[in-house]
Short mmCIF file of C-alpha atoms in Angstrom, two decimals:
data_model
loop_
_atom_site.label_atom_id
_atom_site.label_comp_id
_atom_site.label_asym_id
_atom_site.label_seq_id
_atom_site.Cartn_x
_atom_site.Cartn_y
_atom_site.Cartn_z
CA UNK A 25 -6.17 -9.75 7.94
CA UNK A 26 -5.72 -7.18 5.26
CA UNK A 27 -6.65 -6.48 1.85
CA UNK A 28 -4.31 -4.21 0.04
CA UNK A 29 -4.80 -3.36 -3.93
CA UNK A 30 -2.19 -1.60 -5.97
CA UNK A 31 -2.89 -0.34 -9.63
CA UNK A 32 -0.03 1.70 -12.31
CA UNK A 33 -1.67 4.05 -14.45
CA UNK A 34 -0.02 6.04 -16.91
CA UNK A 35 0.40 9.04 -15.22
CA UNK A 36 1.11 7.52 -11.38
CA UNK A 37 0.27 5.22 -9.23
CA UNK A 38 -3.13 3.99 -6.84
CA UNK A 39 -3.23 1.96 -3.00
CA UNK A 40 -6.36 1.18 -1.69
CA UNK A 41 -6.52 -0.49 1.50
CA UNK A 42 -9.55 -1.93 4.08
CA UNK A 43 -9.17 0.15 7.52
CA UNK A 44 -10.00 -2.79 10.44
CA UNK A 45 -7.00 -3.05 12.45
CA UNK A 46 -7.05 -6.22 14.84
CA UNK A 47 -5.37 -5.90 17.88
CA UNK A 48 -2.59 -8.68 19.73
CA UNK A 49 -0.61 -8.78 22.51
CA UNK A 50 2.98 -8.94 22.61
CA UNK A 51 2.67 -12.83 22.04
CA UNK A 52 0.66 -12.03 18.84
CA UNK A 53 -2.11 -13.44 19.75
CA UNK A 54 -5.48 -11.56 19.11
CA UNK A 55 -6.94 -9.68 21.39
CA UNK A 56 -10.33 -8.81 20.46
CA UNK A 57 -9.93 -5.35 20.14
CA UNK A 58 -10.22 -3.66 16.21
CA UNK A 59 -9.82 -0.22 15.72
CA UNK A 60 -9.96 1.59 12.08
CA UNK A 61 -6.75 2.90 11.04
CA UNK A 62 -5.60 4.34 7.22
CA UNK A 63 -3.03 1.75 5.71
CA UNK A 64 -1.90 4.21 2.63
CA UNK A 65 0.55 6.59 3.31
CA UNK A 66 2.72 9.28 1.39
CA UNK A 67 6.65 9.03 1.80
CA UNK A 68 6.74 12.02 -0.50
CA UNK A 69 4.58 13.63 -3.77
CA UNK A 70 5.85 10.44 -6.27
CA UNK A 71 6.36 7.80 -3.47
CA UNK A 72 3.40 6.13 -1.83
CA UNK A 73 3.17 2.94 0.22
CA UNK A 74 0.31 0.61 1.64
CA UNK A 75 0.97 -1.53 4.83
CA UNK A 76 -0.79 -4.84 6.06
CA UNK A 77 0.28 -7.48 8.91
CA UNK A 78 1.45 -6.05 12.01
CA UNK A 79 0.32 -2.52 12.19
CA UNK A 80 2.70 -0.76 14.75
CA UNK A 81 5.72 -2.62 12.61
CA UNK A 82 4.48 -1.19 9.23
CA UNK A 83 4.40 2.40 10.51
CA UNK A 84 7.66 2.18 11.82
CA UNK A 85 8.60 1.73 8.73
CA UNK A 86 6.52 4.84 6.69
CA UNK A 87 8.09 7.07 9.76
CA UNK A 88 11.56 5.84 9.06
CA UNK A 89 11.01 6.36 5.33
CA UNK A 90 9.09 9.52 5.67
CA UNK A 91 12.41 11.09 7.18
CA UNK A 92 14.39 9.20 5.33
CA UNK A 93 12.98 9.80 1.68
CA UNK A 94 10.99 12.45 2.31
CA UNK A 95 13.03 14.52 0.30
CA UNK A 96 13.51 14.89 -3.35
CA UNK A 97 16.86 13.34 -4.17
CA UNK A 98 19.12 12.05 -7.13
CA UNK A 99 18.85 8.22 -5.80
CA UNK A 100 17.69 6.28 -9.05
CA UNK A 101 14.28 3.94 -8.97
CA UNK A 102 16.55 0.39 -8.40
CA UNK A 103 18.49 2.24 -5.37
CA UNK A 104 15.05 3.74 -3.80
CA UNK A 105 13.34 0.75 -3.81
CA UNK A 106 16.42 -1.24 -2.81
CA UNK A 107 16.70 1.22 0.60
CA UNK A 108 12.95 0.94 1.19
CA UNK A 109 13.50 -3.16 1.62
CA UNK A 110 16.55 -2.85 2.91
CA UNK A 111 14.61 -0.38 5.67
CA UNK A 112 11.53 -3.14 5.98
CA UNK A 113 13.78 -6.06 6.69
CA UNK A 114 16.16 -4.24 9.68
CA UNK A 115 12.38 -3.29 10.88
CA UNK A 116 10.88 -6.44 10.24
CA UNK A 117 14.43 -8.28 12.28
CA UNK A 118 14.30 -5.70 15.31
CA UNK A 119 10.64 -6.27 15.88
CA UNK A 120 11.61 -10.09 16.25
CA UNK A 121 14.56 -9.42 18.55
CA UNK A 122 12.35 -6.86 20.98
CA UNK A 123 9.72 -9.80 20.91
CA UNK A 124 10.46 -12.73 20.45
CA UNK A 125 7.17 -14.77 21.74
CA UNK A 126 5.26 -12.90 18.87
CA UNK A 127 4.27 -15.18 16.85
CA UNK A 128 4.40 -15.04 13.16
CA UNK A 129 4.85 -11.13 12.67
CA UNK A 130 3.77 -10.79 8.90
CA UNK A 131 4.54 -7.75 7.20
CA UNK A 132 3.60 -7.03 3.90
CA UNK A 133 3.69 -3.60 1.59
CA UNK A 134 2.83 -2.24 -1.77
CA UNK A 135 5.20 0.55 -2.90
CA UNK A 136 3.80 2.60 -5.88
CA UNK A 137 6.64 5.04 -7.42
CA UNK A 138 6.06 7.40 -10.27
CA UNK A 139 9.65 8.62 -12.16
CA UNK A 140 8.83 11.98 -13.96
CA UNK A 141 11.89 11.97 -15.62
CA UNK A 142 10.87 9.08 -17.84
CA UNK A 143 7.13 9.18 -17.20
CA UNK A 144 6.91 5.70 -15.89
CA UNK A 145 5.10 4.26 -12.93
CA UNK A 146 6.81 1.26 -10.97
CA UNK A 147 4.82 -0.91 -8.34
CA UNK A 148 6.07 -3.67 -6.30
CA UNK A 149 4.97 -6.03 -3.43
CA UNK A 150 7.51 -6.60 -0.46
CA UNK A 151 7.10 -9.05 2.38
CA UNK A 152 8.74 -10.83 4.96
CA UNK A 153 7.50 -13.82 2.87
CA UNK A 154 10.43 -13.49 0.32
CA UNK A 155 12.81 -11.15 3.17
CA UNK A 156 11.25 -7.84 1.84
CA UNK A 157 13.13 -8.29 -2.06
CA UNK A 158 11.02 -6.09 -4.28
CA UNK A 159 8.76 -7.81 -6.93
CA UNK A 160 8.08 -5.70 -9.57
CA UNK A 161 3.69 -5.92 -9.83
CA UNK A 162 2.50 -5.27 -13.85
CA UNK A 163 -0.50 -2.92 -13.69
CA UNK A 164 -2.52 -4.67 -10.99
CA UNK A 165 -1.45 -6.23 -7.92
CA UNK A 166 -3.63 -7.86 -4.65
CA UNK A 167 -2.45 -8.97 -1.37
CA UNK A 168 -4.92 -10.60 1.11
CA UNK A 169 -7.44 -13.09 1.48
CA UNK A 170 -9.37 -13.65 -1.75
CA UNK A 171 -6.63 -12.17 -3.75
CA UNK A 172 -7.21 -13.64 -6.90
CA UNK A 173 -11.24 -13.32 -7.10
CA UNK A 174 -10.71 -9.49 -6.42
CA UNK A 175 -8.19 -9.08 -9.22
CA UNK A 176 -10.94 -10.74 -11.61
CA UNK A 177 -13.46 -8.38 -9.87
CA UNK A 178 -10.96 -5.57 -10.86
CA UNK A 179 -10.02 -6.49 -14.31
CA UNK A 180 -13.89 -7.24 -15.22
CA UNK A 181 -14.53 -4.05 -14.19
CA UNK A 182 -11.73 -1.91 -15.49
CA UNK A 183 -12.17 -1.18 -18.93
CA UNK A 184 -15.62 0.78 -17.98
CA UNK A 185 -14.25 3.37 -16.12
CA UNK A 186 -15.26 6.60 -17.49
CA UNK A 187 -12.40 8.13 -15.82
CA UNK A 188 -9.91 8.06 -13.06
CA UNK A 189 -12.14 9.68 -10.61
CA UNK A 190 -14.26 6.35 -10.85
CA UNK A 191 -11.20 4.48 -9.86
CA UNK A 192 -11.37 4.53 -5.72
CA UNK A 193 -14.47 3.34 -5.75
CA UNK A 194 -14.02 0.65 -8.07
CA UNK A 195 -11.45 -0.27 -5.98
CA UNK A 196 -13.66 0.07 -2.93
CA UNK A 197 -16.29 -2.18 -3.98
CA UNK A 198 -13.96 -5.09 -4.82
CA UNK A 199 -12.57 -4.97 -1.55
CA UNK A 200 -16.55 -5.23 -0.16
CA UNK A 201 -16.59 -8.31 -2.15
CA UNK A 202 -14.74 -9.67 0.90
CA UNK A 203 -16.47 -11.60 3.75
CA UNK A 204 -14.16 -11.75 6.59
CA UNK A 205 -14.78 -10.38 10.20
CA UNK A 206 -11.00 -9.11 9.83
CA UNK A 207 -11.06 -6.86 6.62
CA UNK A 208 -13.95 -4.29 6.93
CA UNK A 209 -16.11 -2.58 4.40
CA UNK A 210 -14.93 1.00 4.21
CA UNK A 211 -11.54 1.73 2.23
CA UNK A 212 -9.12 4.77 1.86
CA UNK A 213 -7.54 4.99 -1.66
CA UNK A 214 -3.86 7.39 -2.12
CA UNK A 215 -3.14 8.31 -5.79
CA UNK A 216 0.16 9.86 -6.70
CA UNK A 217 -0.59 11.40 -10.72
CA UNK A 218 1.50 13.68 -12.06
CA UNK A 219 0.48 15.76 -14.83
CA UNK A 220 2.87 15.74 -17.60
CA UNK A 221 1.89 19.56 -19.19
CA UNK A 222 2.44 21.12 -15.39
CA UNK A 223 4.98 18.84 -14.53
CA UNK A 224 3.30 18.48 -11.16
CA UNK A 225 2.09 15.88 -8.94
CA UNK A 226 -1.47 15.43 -7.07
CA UNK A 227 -1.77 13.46 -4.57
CA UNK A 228 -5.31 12.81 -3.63
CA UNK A 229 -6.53 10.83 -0.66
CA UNK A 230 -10.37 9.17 -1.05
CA UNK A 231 -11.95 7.62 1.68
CA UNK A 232 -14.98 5.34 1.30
CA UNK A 233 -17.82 4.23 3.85
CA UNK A 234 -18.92 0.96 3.77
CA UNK A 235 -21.79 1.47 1.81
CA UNK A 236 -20.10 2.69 -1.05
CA UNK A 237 -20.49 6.55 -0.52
CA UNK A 238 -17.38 8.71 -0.98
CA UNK A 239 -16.53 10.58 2.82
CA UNK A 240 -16.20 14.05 2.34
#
């Protein structure tokens, strides 16, 4: 399992995600083997993208889109995101087709997008649940076991935040709110902000032990 969180701000856009990878054999059945791996990657400065299910699937797909997108181009919000689902679900089909005893390959994403020409960030959830057709997430969004319990955790929590620095481990500690032997208890958060007097985007990458301590 996987826990992913995505958050919109008003300057860009936050995925945190648990690092326990469980390992399975080509059947998809679960080996016993668990590895950490990051789940939050960058396609470029105002595109980020958090993966959960099967893990050598999802970064299939942030390779194809990193070479893909990885550019700065004229393609508007509706046709990016269109291109990135359209990219999951020819992924998501091939995996099926090269092995077919696997069974049920879930694949699930966040993909946070910031538009500096209008100053608006966009989040949406794709999975092979709904064949990888972009739902558009308002502010906060959870995918995972105990979804809904760390979205209260979240929201509770939100409106103390002395600033956005404070926000990867808020983030952090919801997902240590979890008690299953397939999510673990440290976290990597990606932000994408841009800052609107620069016109420039930051793109900072926070990892978190399980105790709560910021890795430096």
């Amino acid at each position: 399992m996987t826990v992913l969180i995505a958050v919109s701000l008003v300057n860009g856009v936050v995925l945190t995600a648990d690092k326990m990878n469980s390992g399975a054999d080509e059947n998809g059945q679960a080996t016993g083997v668990q590895a950490s791996v990051e789940k939050v990657a960058t396609i470029r400065e105002n595109i980020i993208i958090s993966t959960g299910g099967v893990s050598p699937l999802g970064w299939n797909v942030i390779q194809t889109l990193k070479s893909t997108l990885g550019v700065e181009d004229e393609m508007s919000i509706s046709k990016t995101i269109e291109y990135i689902g359209n990219t999951m679900r020819f992924a998501h089909n091939l995996f099926k087709k090269t092995y077919p005893n696997f069974e049920n390959p879930e694949s699930f994403y966040f993909v946070g997008i910031y538009d500096p020409k209008n100053n608006k960030p966009y989040l949406y959830h794709l999975s092979d649940q709904n064949d990888f057709r972009a739902e558009l997430i308002d502010t906060i969004g959870v995918a995972g076991p105990q979804a809904s319990s760390i979205r209260d955790f979240i929201i509770g929590k939100f409106s103390s935040l002395k600033d956005i620095n404070e926000l990867p481990k808020l983030l952090a500690s919801a997902i240590r709110t979890v008690n299953e032997p397939t999510v673990s208890k440290d976290t990597v958060t990606l932000l994408s902000l841009y800052g609107k007097e620069d016109k420039k985007f930051t793109c900072p990458k926070v990892e978190i032990d399980e105790h709560g301590n910021i890795i430096m």
